[in-house]
Coordinates of C-alpha atoms and ligand atoms in Angstrom, one line a residue:
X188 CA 0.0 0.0 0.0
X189 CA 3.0 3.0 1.2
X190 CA 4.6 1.4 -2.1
X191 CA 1.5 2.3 -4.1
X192 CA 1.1 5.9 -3.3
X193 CA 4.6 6.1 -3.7
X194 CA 4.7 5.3 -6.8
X195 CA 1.5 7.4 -7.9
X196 CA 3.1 10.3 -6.3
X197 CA 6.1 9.6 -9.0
X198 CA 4.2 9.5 -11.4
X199 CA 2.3 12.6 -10.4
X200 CA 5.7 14.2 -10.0
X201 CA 6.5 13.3 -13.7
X202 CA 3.5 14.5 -14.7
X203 CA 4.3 18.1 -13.3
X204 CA 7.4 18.2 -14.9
X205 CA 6.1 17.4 -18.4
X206 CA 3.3 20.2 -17.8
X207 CA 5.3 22.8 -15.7
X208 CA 5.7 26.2 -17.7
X209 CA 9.2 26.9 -15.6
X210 CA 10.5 23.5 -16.4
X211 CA 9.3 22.0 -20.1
X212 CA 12.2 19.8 -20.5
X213 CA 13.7 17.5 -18.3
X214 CA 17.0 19.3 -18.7
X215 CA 15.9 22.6 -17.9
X216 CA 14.2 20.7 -14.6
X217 CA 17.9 19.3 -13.8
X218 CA 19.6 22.2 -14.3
X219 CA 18.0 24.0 -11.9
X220 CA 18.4 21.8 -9.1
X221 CA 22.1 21.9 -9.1
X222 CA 23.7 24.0 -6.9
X223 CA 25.2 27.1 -8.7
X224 CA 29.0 28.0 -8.5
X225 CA 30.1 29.6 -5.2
X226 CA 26.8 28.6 -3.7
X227 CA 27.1 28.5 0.4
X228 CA 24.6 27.1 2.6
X229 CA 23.6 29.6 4.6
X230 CA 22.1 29.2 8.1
X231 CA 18.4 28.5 8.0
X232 CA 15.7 29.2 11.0
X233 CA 13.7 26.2 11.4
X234 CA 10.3 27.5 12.4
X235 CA 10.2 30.1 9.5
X236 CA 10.7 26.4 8.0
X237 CA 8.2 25.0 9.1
X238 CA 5.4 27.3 8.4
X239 CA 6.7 27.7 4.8
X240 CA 6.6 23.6 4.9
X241 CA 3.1 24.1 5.1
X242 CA 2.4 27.0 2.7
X243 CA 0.5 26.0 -0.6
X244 CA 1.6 29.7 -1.9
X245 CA 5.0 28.2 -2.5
X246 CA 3.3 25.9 -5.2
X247 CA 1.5 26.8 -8.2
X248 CA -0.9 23.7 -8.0
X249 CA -2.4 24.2 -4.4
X250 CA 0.3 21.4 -2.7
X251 CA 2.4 22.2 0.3
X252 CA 5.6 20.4 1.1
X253 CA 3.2 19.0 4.2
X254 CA 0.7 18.0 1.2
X255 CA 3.3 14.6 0.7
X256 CA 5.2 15.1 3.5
X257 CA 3.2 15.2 6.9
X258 CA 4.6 13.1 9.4
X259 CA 7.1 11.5 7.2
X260 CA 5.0 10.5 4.6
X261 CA 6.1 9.8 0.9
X262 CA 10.1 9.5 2.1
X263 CA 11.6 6.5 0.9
X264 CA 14.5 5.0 3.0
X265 CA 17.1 7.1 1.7
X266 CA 16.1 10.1 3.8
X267 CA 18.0 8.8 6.6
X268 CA 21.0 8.7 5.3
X269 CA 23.3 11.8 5.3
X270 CA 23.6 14.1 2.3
X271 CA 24.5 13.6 -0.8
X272 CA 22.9 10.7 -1.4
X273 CA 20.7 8.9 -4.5
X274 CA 17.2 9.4 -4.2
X275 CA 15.0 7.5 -6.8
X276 CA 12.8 10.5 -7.8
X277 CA 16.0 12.8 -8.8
X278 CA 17.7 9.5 -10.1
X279 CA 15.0 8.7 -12.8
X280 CA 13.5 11.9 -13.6
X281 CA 16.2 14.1 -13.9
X282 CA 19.0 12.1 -14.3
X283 CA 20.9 13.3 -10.8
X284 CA 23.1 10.5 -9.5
X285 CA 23.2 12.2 -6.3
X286 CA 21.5 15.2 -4.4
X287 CA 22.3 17.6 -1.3
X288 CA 19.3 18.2 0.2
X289 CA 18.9 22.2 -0.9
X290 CA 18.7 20.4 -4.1
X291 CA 16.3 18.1 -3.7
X292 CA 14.2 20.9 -2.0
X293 CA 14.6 22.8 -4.9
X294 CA 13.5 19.1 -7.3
X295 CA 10.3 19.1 -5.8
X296 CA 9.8 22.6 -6.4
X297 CA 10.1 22.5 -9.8
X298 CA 8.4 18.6 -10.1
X299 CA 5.8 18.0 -7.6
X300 CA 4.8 21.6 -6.5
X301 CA 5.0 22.8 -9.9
X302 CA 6.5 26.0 -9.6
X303 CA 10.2 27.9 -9.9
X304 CA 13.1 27.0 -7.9
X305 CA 13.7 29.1 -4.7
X306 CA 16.6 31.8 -5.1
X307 CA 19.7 29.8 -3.9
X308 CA 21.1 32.5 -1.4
X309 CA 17.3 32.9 0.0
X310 CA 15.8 32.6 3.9
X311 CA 13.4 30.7 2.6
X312 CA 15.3 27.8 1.4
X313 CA 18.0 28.0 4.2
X314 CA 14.8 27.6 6.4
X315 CA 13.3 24.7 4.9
X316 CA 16.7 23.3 4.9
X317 CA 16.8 23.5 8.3
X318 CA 13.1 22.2 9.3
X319 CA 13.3 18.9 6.9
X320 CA 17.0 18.4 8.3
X321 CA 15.1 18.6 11.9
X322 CA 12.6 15.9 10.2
X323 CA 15.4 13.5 9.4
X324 CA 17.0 13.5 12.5
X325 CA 13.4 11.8 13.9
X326 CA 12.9 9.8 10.5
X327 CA 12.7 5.8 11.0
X328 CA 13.6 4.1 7.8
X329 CA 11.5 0.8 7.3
X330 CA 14.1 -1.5 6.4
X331 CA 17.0 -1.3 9.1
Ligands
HEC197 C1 3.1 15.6 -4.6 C2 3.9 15.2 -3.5 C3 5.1 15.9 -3.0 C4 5.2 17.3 -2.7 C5 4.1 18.3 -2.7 C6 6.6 17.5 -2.2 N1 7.3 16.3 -2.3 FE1 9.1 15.9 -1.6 N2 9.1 14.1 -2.4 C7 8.0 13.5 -3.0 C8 8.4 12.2 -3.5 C9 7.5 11.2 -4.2 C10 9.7 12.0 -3.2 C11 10.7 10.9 -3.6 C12 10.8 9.8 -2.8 C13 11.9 8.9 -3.5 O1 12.1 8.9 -4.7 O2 12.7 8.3 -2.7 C14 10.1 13.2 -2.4 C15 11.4 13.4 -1.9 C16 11.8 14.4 -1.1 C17 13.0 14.5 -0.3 C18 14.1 13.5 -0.4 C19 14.1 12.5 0.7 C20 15.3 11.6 0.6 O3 15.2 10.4 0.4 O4 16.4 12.1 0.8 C21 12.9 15.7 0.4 C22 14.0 16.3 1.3 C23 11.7 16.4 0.1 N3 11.0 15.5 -0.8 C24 11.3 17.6 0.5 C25 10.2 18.3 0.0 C26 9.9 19.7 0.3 C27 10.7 20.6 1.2 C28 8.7 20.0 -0.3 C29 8.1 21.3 -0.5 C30 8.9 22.4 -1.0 C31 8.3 18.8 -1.0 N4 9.2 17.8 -0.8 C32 7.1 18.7 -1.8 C33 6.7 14.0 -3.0 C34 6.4 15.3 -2.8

């Protein structure tokens, strides 16, 4: 069943890529989830996180991150482990072997929640950095 609506959440997530006006190609989609030259993490403030985990004004399809994620829902395995690291959604739809987490933040912005990636050097994605990076340290994988 958890594999079920994982998989139809893929294949939602495709689906926004194919349709999203900021990202027509997989390529462009790719692109803009790498980190840019010079980019440094900057410090994020977790609760400002955390309300903007819930804000469906970050999407353009009425989804918040809290949509797919409340309470550790839709995270495969993988999101225990410490970034970089694969995870299957980045692998297969836009080709990235690996992903830090800022970028994989910004992959579901442009896939699942439709909409552009966040600026690189904003509070906004330093702070949902730091929320989902408080959500991992409490994250039990299902396969040990
Ligand atoms: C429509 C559902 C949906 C929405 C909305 C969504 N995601 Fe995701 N997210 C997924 C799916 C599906 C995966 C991929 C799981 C996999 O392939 O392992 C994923 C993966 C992730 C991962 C990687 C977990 C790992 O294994 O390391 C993070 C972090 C993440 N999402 C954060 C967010 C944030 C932050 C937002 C809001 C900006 C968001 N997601 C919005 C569905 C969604």
């Amino acid at each position: 069943m958890k594999k079920l609506t994982l998989t139809a959440l893929m294949a939602l997530c495709t689906a926004s890529v194919l349709f999203s006006p900021t990202a027509s190609a997989e390529g462009d989609a790719s692109a803009l989830t790498v980190r840019p030259a010079g980019y440094k993490p900057r410090e994020g403030d977790a609760k400002l996180g955390e309300r903007l985990f819930h804000d469906p004004k970050l999407s353009t399809n009425g989804m918040s991150c809290a949509t797919c994620h409340a309470n550790h829902a839709s995270y495969s395995d993988s999101f225990a482990k410490p970034y970089p690291h694969t995870v299957v959604m980045a692998r297969d739809q836009l080709g990235r072997k690996q992903v830090y987490l800022d970028e994989m933040i910004q992959a579901c912005m442009v896939m699942p929640m439709a909409a552009k990636p966040l600026p690189w050097d904003s509070k906004e994605l330093a702070a949902l950095v730091a929320f989902v990076e408080q959500e991992q340290r409490t994250f039990k994988p299902t396969k040990q």
